[in-house]
CSV table of C-alpha atoms in Angstrom, one decimal:
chain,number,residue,atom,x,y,z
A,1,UNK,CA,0.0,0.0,0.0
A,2,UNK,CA,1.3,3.3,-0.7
A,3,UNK,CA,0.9,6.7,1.3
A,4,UNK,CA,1.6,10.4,0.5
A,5,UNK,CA,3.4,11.6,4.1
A,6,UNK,CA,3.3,15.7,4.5
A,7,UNK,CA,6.1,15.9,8.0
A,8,UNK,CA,7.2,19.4,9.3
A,9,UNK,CA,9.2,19.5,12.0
A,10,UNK,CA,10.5,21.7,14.4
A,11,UNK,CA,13.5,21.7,16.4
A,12,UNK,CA,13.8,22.6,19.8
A,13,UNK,CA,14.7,26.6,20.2
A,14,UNK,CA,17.5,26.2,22.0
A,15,UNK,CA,18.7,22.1,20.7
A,16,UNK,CA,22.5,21.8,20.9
A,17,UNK,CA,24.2,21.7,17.2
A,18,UNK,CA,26.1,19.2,18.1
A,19,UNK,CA,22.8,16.9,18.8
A,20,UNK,CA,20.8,18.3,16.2
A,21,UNK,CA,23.6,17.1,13.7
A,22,UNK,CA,23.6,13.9,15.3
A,23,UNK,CA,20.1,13.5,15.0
A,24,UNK,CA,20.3,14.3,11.4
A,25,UNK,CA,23.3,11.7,10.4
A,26,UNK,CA,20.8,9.4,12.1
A,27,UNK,CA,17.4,10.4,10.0
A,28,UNK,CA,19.9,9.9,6.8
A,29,UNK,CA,21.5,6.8,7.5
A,30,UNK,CA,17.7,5.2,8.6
A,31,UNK,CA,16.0,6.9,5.7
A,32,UNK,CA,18.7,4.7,3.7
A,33,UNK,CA,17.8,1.9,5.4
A,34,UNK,CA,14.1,2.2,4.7
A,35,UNK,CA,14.7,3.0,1.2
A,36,UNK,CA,16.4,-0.5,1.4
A,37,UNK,CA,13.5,-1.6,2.4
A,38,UNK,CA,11.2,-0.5,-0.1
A,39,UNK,CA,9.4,1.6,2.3
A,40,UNK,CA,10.5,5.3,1.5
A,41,UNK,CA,10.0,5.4,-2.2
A,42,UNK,CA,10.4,9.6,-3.0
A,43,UNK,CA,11.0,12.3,-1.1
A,44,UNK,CA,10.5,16.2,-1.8
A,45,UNK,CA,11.7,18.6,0.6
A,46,UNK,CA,9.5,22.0,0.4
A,47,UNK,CA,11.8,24.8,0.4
A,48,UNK,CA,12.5,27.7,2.5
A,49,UNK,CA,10.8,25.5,5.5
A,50,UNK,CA,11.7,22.2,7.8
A,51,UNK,CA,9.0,20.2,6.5
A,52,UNK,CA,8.9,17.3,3.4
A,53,UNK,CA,6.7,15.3,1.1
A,54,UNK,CA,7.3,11.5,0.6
A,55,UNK,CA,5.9,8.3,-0.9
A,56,UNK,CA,6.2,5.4,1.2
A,57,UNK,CA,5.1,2.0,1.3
A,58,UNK,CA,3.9,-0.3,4.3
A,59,UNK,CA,1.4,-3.5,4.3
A,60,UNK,CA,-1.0,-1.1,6.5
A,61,UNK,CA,-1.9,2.3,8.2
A,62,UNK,CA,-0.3,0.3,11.3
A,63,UNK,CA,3.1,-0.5,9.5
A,64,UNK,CA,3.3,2.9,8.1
A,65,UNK,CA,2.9,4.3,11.7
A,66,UNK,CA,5.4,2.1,13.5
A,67,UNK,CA,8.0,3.4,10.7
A,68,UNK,CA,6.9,6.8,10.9
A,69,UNK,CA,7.3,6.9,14.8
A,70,UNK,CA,10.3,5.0,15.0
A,71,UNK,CA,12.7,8.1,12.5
A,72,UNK,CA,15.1,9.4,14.7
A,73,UNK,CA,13.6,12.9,14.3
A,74,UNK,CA,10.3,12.3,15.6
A,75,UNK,CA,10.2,14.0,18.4
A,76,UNK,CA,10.4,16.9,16.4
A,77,UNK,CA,7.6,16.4,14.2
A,78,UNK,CA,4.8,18.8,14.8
A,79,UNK,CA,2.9,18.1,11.8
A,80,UNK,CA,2.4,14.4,10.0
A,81,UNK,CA,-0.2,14.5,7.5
A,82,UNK,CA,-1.1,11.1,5.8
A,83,UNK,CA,-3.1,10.4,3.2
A,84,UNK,CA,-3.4,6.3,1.4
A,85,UNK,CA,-2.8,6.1,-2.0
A,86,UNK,CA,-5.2,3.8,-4.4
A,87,UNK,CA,-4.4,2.9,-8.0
A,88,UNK,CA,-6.0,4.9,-10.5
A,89,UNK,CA,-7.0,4.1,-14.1
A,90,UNK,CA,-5.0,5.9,-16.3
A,91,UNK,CA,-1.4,6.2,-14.0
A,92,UNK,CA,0.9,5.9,-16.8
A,93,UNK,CA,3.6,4.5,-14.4
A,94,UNK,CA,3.5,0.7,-14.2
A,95,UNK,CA,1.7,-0.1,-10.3
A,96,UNK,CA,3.8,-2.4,-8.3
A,97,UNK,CA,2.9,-1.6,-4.9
């Protein structure tokens, strides 16, 4: 199953560089891993803000949570929007989802 995901974070007003860069290493090397995976399929970052657009893929609303929640920056995600994905007729990309 597929899912549009709209995050915007927001770091902490006073987070130590030193951690925040830490924490973003980490969001990297697990977004690799999930790309791996076959869960994180796209990404867009919007620009001019902290916040993205991806595609990912999960069995289930549940699987798609459980990744969601377990990125290493989401404690500072103020915002998830999600919104499942269903095949439509005349998708010119192939469907293998």
């Amino acid at each position: 199953m597929e899912f549009l995901v709209n995050i915007k974070l927001r770091w902490s007003e006073n987070m130590d560089p030193d951690f925040k860069n830490k924490i973003i290493k980490e969001e990297r090397a697990h977004a690799a891993e999930l790309i791996k995976q076959g869960h994180l399929v796209r990404m867009w970052r919007v620009p001019c803000r902290f916040e993205n657009w991806g595609i990912w893929r999960a069995k289930d609303a549940t699987e798609l949570h459980d990744i969601i929640t377990g990125l290493p920056a989401n404690p500072w995600m103020h915002d998830v929007t999600v919104h499942p994905l269903a095949k439509h007729a005349v998708d010119p990309t192939p469907y293998n989802a």
